[in-house]
mmCIF file of C-alpha atoms and ligand atoms in Angstrom:
data_model
loop_
_atom_site.group_PDB
_atom_site.id
_atom_site.type_symbol
_atom_site.label_atom_id
_atom_site.label_comp_id
_atom_site.label_asym_id
_atom_site.label_seq_id
_atom_site.Cartn_x
_atom_site.Cartn_y
_atom_site.Cartn_z
ATOM 1 C CA MET N 1 -22.549 -7.690 14.579
ATOM 2 C CA THR N 2 -23.025 -7.034 10.887
ATOM 3 C CA PRO N 3 -20.771 -4.206 9.709
ATOM 4 C CA ALA N 4 -22.620 -1.255 8.213
ATOM 5 C CA ILE N 5 -22.815 -1.474 4.430
ATOM 6 C CA ARG N 6 -20.601 1.198 2.979
ATOM 7 C CA ALA N 7 -20.658 2.587 -0.479
ATOM 8 C CA THR N 8 -17.291 2.226 -2.154
ATOM 9 C CA GLY N 9 -17.901 3.244 -5.751
ATOM 10 C CA ALA N 10 -16.533 6.043 -7.904
ATOM 11 C CA PRO N 11 -19.196 8.632 -6.852
ATOM 12 C CA ASP N 12 -18.457 7.850 -3.174
ATOM 13 C CA ALA N 13 -14.770 8.445 -3.821
ATOM 14 C CA GLN N 14 -15.649 11.813 -5.406
ATOM 15 C CA ALA N 15 -17.633 12.703 -2.265
ATOM 16 C CA ALA N 16 -14.742 11.725 0.034
ATOM 17 C CA ALA N 17 -12.293 13.679 -2.132
ATOM 18 C CA ALA N 18 -14.565 16.745 -2.116
ATOM 19 C CA PHE N 19 -14.668 16.587 1.677
ATOM 20 C CA ILE N 20 -10.854 16.367 1.884
ATOM 21 C CA ARG N 21 -10.376 19.235 -0.598
ATOM 22 C CA GLY N 22 -12.806 21.289 1.445
ATOM 23 C CA ARG N 23 -10.409 21.097 4.402
ATOM 24 C CA VAL N 24 -7.671 22.884 2.448
ATOM 25 C CA GLU N 25 -7.380 26.598 2.936
ATOM 26 C CA GLY N 26 -6.062 28.386 -0.111
ATOM 27 C CA ASP N 27 -5.391 26.875 -3.510
ATOM 28 C CA TRP N 28 -5.613 23.154 -4.126
ATOM 29 C CA ALA N 29 -2.353 21.727 -5.450
ATOM 30 C CA ALA N 30 -3.008 18.386 -7.141
ATOM 31 C CA PRO N 31 -0.792 15.724 -5.524
ATOM 32 C CA VAL N 32 1.977 14.170 -7.628
ATOM 33 C CA ALA N 33 1.396 10.880 -5.799
ATOM 34 C CA GLY N 34 -0.802 9.144 -3.269
ATOM 35 C CA ILE N 35 1.125 7.095 -0.715
ATOM 36 C CA VAL N 36 -0.168 4.402 1.644
ATOM 37 C CA LEU N 37 2.056 3.714 4.649
ATOM 38 C CA GLY N 38 2.269 0.115 5.857
ATOM 39 C CA SER N 39 2.618 -1.226 9.414
ATOM 40 C CA GLY N 40 5.531 0.417 11.210
ATOM 41 C CA LEU N 41 6.228 2.732 8.245
ATOM 42 C CA GLY N 42 4.084 5.638 9.471
ATOM 43 C CA GLY N 43 7.203 7.706 10.256
ATOM 44 C CA LEU N 44 7.179 9.115 6.727
ATOM 45 C CA ALA N 45 4.150 11.180 7.756
ATOM 46 C CA GLN N 46 6.471 13.149 10.080
ATOM 47 C CA GLN N 47 8.560 14.179 7.064
ATOM 48 C CA LEU N 48 5.614 15.969 5.504
ATOM 49 C CA GLU N 49 5.941 19.732 5.262
ATOM 50 C CA GLN N 50 2.810 21.844 5.809
ATOM 51 C CA ALA N 51 1.008 18.685 6.922
ATOM 52 C CA LEU N 52 -2.752 18.760 7.197
ATOM 53 C CA PRO N 53 -3.940 15.578 8.945
ATOM 54 C CA ILE N 54 -7.569 14.458 8.615
ATOM 55 C CA PRO N 55 -8.744 11.483 10.728
ATOM 56 C CA PHE N 56 -10.313 8.632 8.743
ATOM 57 C CA SER N 57 -13.345 8.855 11.018
ATOM 58 C CA HIS N 58 -14.189 12.330 9.633
ATOM 59 C CA ILE N 59 -14.120 11.275 5.982
ATOM 60 C CA PRO N 60 -17.376 10.081 4.430
ATOM 61 C CA GLY N 61 -17.144 6.379 3.484
ATOM 62 C CA PHE N 62 -14.054 5.666 5.625
ATOM 63 C CA PRO N 63 -14.412 3.236 8.523
ATOM 64 C CA VAL N 64 -12.144 3.644 11.565
ATOM 65 C CA ALA N 65 -8.788 1.802 11.262
ATOM 66 C CA THR N 66 -8.674 -1.029 13.791
ATOM 67 C CA VAL N 67 -5.098 -2.286 13.565
ATOM 68 C CA ALA N 68 -2.557 -1.262 16.204
ATOM 69 C CA GLY N 69 0.167 0.770 14.539
ATOM 70 C CA HIS N 70 -2.116 2.259 11.919
ATOM 71 C CA ALA N 71 -2.897 5.838 12.870
ATOM 72 C CA GLY N 72 -5.882 6.151 10.565
ATOM 73 C CA GLN N 73 -5.290 9.536 8.967
ATOM 74 C CA VAL N 74 -5.196 11.067 5.559
ATOM 75 C CA LEU N 75 -2.404 13.641 5.439
ATOM 76 C CA LEU N 76 -1.975 16.317 2.835
ATOM 77 C CA GLY N 77 1.361 18.060 2.592
ATOM 78 C CA ARG N 78 4.615 18.354 0.735
ATOM 79 C CA LEU N 79 7.415 15.828 0.461
ATOM 80 C CA ALA N 80 10.652 16.986 -1.176
ATOM 81 C CA GLY N 81 8.708 20.180 -1.910
ATOM 82 C CA LYS N 82 6.026 18.379 -3.948
ATOM 83 C CA PRO N 83 2.370 18.044 -3.026
ATOM 84 C CA VAL N 84 1.448 14.503 -1.951
ATOM 85 C CA VAL N 85 -1.386 12.811 -0.125
ATOM 86 C CA MET N 86 -0.607 10.072 2.386
ATOM 87 C CA LEU N 87 -2.678 7.529 4.175
ATOM 88 C CA ALA N 88 -1.308 6.449 7.539
ATOM 89 C CA GLY N 89 -3.339 3.273 7.846
ATOM 90 C CA ARG N 90 -5.352 1.158 5.439
ATOM 91 C CA PHE N 91 -8.339 -1.178 5.410
ATOM 92 C CA HIS N 92 -7.597 -4.894 5.406
ATOM 93 C CA MET N 93 -9.916 -7.667 4.389
ATOM 94 C CA TYR N 94 -9.036 -9.521 7.606
ATOM 95 C CA GLU N 95 -10.848 -6.740 9.467
ATOM 96 C CA GLY N 96 -13.993 -7.979 7.762
ATOM 97 C CA HIS N 97 -13.952 -5.424 4.938
ATOM 98 C CA PRO N 98 -14.863 -6.395 1.402
ATOM 99 C CA ALA N 99 -12.150 -6.039 -1.250
ATOM 100 C CA SER N 100 -13.959 -2.978 -2.629
ATOM 101 C CA LEU N 101 -13.500 -1.193 0.698
ATOM 102 C CA ALA N 102 -9.858 -2.305 1.013
ATOM 103 C CA ALA N 103 -9.341 -0.630 -2.370
ATOM 104 C CA PHE N 104 -11.557 2.414 -1.737
ATOM 105 C CA PRO N 105 -8.779 4.744 -0.491
ATOM 106 C CA VAL N 106 -7.049 4.298 -3.858
ATOM 107 C CA ARG N 107 -10.173 5.551 -5.586
ATOM 108 C CA VAL N 108 -10.055 8.560 -3.279
ATOM 109 C CA LEU N 109 -6.361 9.234 -4.021
ATOM 110 C CA HIS N 110 -7.250 9.167 -7.709
ATOM 111 C CA ALA N 111 -10.245 11.445 -7.178
ATOM 112 C CA LEU N 112 -7.868 13.868 -5.430
ATOM 113 C CA GLY N 113 -5.855 14.009 -8.651
ATOM 114 C CA ALA N 114 -2.912 11.703 -7.835
ATOM 115 C CA PRO N 115 -1.664 10.058 -11.058
ATOM 116 C CA VAL N 116 0.741 7.734 -9.195
ATOM 117 C CA TYR N 117 0.013 5.291 -6.410
ATOM 118 C CA ILE N 118 2.901 4.411 -4.064
ATOM 119 C CA ALA N 119 2.062 1.395 -1.906
ATOM 120 C CA SER N 120 4.090 0.181 1.034
ATOM 121 C CA ASN N 121 3.593 -2.726 3.360
ATOM 122 C CA ALA N 122 5.184 -4.948 5.968
ATOM 123 C CA ALA N 123 5.819 -8.443 4.643
ATOM 124 C CA GLY N 124 7.336 -11.733 5.645
ATOM 125 C CA GLY N 125 10.410 -12.794 3.699
ATOM 126 C CA VAL N 126 9.802 -15.998 1.746
ATOM 127 C CA ARG N 127 13.041 -15.804 -0.217
ATOM 128 C CA ARG N 128 15.510 -17.453 2.127
ATOM 129 C CA THR N 129 18.182 -14.786 1.766
ATOM 130 C CA PHE N 130 15.813 -12.010 2.908
ATOM 131 C CA ALA N 131 16.434 -10.640 6.396
ATOM 132 C CA PRO N 132 14.338 -8.356 8.596
ATOM 133 C CA GLY N 133 14.883 -4.749 7.571
ATOM 134 C CA ASP N 134 15.367 -5.495 3.861
ATOM 135 C CA LEU N 135 13.356 -3.345 1.459
ATOM 136 C CA MET N 136 11.900 -5.050 -1.610
ATOM 137 C CA LEU N 137 10.651 -3.307 -4.719
ATOM 138 C CA ILE N 138 7.588 -5.254 -5.824
ATOM 139 C CA ALA N 139 8.087 -6.509 -9.371
ATOM 140 C CA ASP N 140 4.818 -8.450 -9.562
ATOM 141 C CA HIS N 141 2.229 -10.048 -7.304
ATOM 142 C CA ILE N 142 0.260 -13.252 -6.779
ATOM 143 C CA ASN N 143 -3.325 -12.829 -5.581
ATOM 144 C CA LEU N 144 -4.004 -15.655 -3.133
ATOM 145 C CA MET N 145 -6.712 -13.579 -1.446
ATOM 146 C CA PHE N 146 -9.111 -14.967 -4.047
ATOM 147 C CA ARG N 147 -11.073 -11.715 -3.894
ATOM 148 C CA ASN N 148 -11.121 -8.864 -6.344
ATOM 149 C CA PRO N 149 -12.339 -5.302 -5.698
ATOM 150 C CA LEU N 150 -13.716 -5.010 -9.241
ATOM 151 C CA ILE N 151 -16.302 -7.768 -8.870
ATOM 152 C CA GLY N 152 -19.775 -6.378 -9.468
ATOM 153 C CA PRO N 153 -21.156 -3.883 -11.944
ATOM 154 C CA THR N 154 -18.476 -1.781 -13.633
ATOM 155 C CA GLU N 155 -18.131 1.640 -12.024
ATOM 156 C CA PRO N 156 -18.058 4.702 -14.274
ATOM 157 C CA GLY N 157 -14.483 5.203 -15.438
ATOM 158 C CA ASP N 158 -13.288 1.715 -14.458
ATOM 159 C CA GLU N 159 -11.743 -0.712 -16.891
ATOM 160 C CA ARG N 160 -13.828 -3.938 -16.933
ATOM 161 C CA PHE N 161 -10.924 -6.284 -17.731
ATOM 162 C CA PRO N 162 -7.706 -4.536 -16.685
ATOM 163 C CA ASP N 163 -4.494 -5.804 -18.222
ATOM 164 C CA MET N 164 -2.193 -7.048 -15.465
ATOM 165 C CA SER N 165 0.886 -7.881 -17.510
ATOM 166 C CA ASP N 166 2.798 -5.001 -15.899
ATOM 167 C CA PRO N 167 0.850 -3.795 -12.852
ATOM 168 C CA TYR N 168 3.991 -2.307 -11.287
ATOM 169 C CA ASP N 169 5.050 0.423 -13.696
ATOM 170 C CA PRO N 170 8.456 -0.420 -15.257
ATOM 171 C CA ALA N 171 9.509 3.249 -15.582
ATOM 172 C CA LEU N 172 8.556 4.005 -11.971
ATOM 173 C CA ARG N 173 10.401 0.897 -10.799
ATOM 174 C CA ALA N 174 13.497 2.136 -12.618
ATOM 175 C CA LEU N 175 13.044 5.547 -10.964
ATOM 176 C CA MET N 176 12.770 3.850 -7.544
ATOM 177 C CA ARG N 177 16.011 1.962 -8.185
ATOM 178 C CA GLU N 178 17.721 5.229 -9.165
ATOM 179 C CA ALA N 179 16.408 6.848 -5.993
ATOM 180 C CA ALA N 180 17.720 3.911 -3.950
ATOM 181 C CA SER N 181 21.237 4.237 -5.348
ATOM 182 C CA ALA N 182 21.175 8.020 -4.923
ATOM 183 C CA VAL N 183 20.464 7.728 -1.181
ATOM 184 C CA GLY N 184 22.526 4.563 -0.658
ATOM 185 C CA VAL N 185 19.598 2.312 0.266
ATOM 186 C CA SER N 186 19.863 -1.286 -0.834
ATOM 187 C CA LEU N 187 16.715 -2.448 -2.579
ATOM 188 C CA GLN N 188 15.812 -6.044 -3.383
ATOM 189 C CA ASP N 189 13.401 -6.963 -6.151
ATOM 190 C CA GLY N 190 10.717 -9.630 -5.923
ATOM 191 C CA VAL N 191 7.203 -11.002 -6.101
ATOM 192 C CA TYR N 192 4.683 -10.163 -3.362
ATOM 193 C CA CYS N 193 2.008 -12.674 -2.517
ATOM 194 C CA GLY N 194 -1.183 -11.416 -0.861
ATOM 195 C CA LEU N 195 -3.076 -13.685 1.545
ATOM 196 C CA LEU N 196 -6.181 -12.825 3.550
ATOM 197 C CA GLY N 197 -4.710 -13.374 7.026
ATOM 198 C CA PRO N 198 -5.079 -12.562 9.882
ATOM 199 C CA THR N 199 -3.152 -15.710 10.823
ATOM 200 C CA TYR N 200 0.447 -15.750 9.753
ATOM 201 C CA GLU N 201 1.250 -18.665 7.461
ATOM 202 C CA THR N 202 2.160 -22.176 8.479
ATOM 203 C CA PRO N 203 5.633 -23.409 7.502
ATOM 204 C CA ALA N 204 4.008 -25.725 4.916
ATOM 205 C CA GLU N 205 2.198 -22.751 3.380
ATOM 206 C CA VAL N 206 5.445 -20.810 3.228
ATOM 207 C CA ARG N 207 7.149 -23.706 1.401
ATOM 208 C CA MET N 208 4.185 -23.717 -1.004
ATOM 209 C CA LEU N 209 4.536 -19.944 -1.582
ATOM 210 C CA GLU N 210 8.227 -20.423 -2.269
ATOM 211 C CA ARG N 211 7.409 -23.010 -4.951
ATOM 212 C CA LEU N 212 4.779 -20.708 -6.436
ATOM 213 C CA GLY N 213 7.395 -18.030 -6.991
ATOM 214 C CA ALA N 214 6.693 -15.657 -4.097
ATOM 215 C CA ASP N 215 9.533 -13.735 -2.468
ATOM 216 C CA ALA N 216 7.466 -11.985 0.213
ATOM 217 C CA VAL N 217 4.057 -12.523 1.783
ATOM 218 C CA GLY N 218 1.591 -10.090 3.317
ATOM 219 C CA MET N 219 -2.068 -9.295 3.914
ATOM 220 C CA SER N 220 -2.660 -6.105 1.933
ATOM 221 C CA THR N 221 -1.769 -4.130 -1.199
ATOM 222 C CA VAL N 222 -3.131 -6.520 -3.861
ATOM 223 C CA PRO N 223 -6.723 -5.129 -3.922
ATOM 224 C CA GLU N 224 -5.324 -1.573 -3.918
ATOM 225 C CA VAL N 225 -3.054 -2.270 -6.878
ATOM 226 C CA ILE N 226 -5.859 -3.932 -8.840
ATOM 227 C CA MET N 227 -8.016 -0.853 -8.258
ATOM 228 C CA ALA N 228 -5.225 1.542 -9.215
ATOM 229 C CA ARG N 229 -4.758 -0.289 -12.525
ATOM 230 C CA ALA N 230 -8.493 -0.360 -13.226
ATOM 231 C CA ILE N 231 -8.719 3.423 -12.877
ATOM 232 C CA GLY N 232 -5.521 4.169 -14.775
ATOM 233 C CA MET N 233 -3.076 5.058 -11.987
ATOM 234 C CA ARG N 234 0.581 4.126 -12.345
ATOM 235 C CA VAL N 235 1.784 1.969 -9.449
ATOM 236 C CA VAL N 236 5.024 1.454 -7.591
ATOM 237 C CA ALA N 237 5.269 -0.519 -4.349
ATOM 238 C CA VAL N 238 7.844 -1.318 -1.680
ATOM 239 C CA SER N 239 7.676 -4.080 0.930
ATOM 240 C CA CYS N 240 9.550 -3.816 4.180
ATOM 241 C CA ILE N 241 10.609 -7.338 5.124
ATOM 242 C CA THR N 242 9.882 -7.398 8.839
ATOM 243 C CA ASN N 243 10.552 -11.085 9.528
ATOM 244 C CA LYS N 244 11.521 -14.314 7.891
ATOM 245 C CA ALA N 245 8.283 -16.092 6.957
ATOM 246 C CA ALA N 246 7.106 -18.899 9.243
ATOM 247 C CA GLY N 247 9.383 -21.911 9.422
ATOM 248 C CA LEU N 248 12.373 -20.111 7.873
ATOM 249 C CA SER N 249 13.767 -19.137 11.277
ATOM 250 C CA ALA N 250 13.390 -20.379 14.824
ATOM 251 C CA GLU N 251 11.460 -17.213 15.766
ATOM 252 C CA ARG N 252 7.721 -17.132 16.333
ATOM 253 C CA LEU N 253 5.852 -14.331 14.569
ATOM 254 C CA SER N 254 4.114 -11.470 16.324
ATOM 255 C CA HIS N 255 2.589 -8.162 15.276
ATOM 256 C CA ALA N 256 4.827 -6.425 17.839
ATOM 257 C CA GLU N 257 7.922 -7.816 16.096
ATOM 258 C CA VAL N 258 6.546 -6.739 12.710
ATOM 259 C CA MET N 259 6.007 -3.191 14.012
ATOM 260 C CA GLU N 260 9.482 -3.046 15.586
ATOM 261 C CA ALA N 261 11.227 -4.213 12.415
ATOM 262 C CA GLY N 262 9.184 -1.775 10.336
ATOM 263 C CA LYS N 263 10.262 1.086 12.574
ATOM 264 C CA ALA N 264 13.910 -0.042 12.476
ATOM 265 C CA ALA N 265 13.855 0.084 8.666
ATOM 266 C CA GLY N 266 11.811 3.291 8.738
ATOM 267 C CA GLY N 267 14.733 5.668 8.186
ATOM 268 C CA GLN N 268 15.801 3.899 4.982
ATOM 269 C CA PHE N 269 12.224 3.686 3.777
ATOM 270 C CA GLU N 270 11.652 7.403 4.394
ATOM 271 C CA ALA N 271 14.854 8.382 2.599
ATOM 272 C CA LEU N 272 13.932 6.168 -0.354
ATOM 273 C CA ILE N 273 10.386 7.415 -0.823
ATOM 274 C CA THR N 274 11.347 11.067 -0.313
ATOM 275 C CA GLU N 275 14.043 10.778 -2.969
ATOM 276 C CA PHE N 276 11.649 8.969 -5.304
ATOM 277 C CA VAL N 277 9.062 11.751 -4.956
ATOM 278 C CA ARG N 278 11.809 14.331 -5.576
ATOM 279 C CA ARG N 279 12.518 12.584 -8.894
ATOM 280 C CA LEU N 280 8.877 12.264 -9.955
ATOM 281 C CA PRO N 281 8.076 14.466 -12.952
HETATM 282 N N1 HPA Z 1 3.129 -13.045 6.798
HETATM 283 C C1 HPA Z 1 2.075 -12.290 6.380
HETATM 284 N N2 HPA Z 1 2.025 -10.979 6.565
HETATM 285 C C2 HPA Z 1 3.069 -10.382 7.165
HETATM 286 C C3 HPA Z 1 4.179 -11.094 7.613
HETATM 287 C C4 HPA Z 1 4.206 -12.507 7.411
HETATM 288 O O1 HPA Z 1 5.168 -13.228 7.774
HETATM 289 N N3 HPA Z 1 5.038 -10.203 8.163
HETATM 290 C C5 HPA Z 1 4.449 -8.979 8.041
HETATM 291 N N4 HPA Z 1 3.257 -9.077 7.446
#
């Protein structure tokens, strides 16, 4: 079956944002950040005060999330007293979506007024000292998805050739480290490598990634970060290491294990992001 063609440009994001705003009763408070919750990390949505959940399926331009463990909701609310917008669930290219659709929610977060994009994901640990449950602040990424959401005519407001020398905002990374020490969460630092999936890697691929300079590997985030940079959002991102990457332990990999490890690290992740939002200007 051919998936329906969806419009994923800047005007479509404005339409989705207008729909979401229309659900708010009373005054619209522009969010200080837009947050995407990775596999197993959806618990942060429960920390939202005055939460208003909106299913993806209601929002124009959003397909239904198909991955187990992704609730598929946009949630408006307050975290540490500040207005934020969260996405519990995201669109992956392995679901058959083009990169432009994988990145579309970031356009919508921007259209809702969020100046900062906070990405989170579940990832396999490539660095040999990483253990399940570790949190890693993404310092940089490698795009081995070989797709880019900006391919095609330039959308109004997009940068044609975005600079990627510092995609993960240095000041926000420093703020995340401060937040981590304030709440006593230990935070690693490393390079995230995005692959298409949906297979996990082979041990030979993991050894290759190690040589390329990757510390963690996953199947998301890269298109979103590219989009955020093209539209002028500041980015910060945290990976939850849910497993040692293939071949680095005797374990076989499963989505169930990834979800379990994500949930086990959930408390630390929630404390970290809440404290970070508290410190956002
Ligand atoms: N590889 C790719 N994606 C992942 C992994 C992994 O080992 N763990 C969680 N997401």
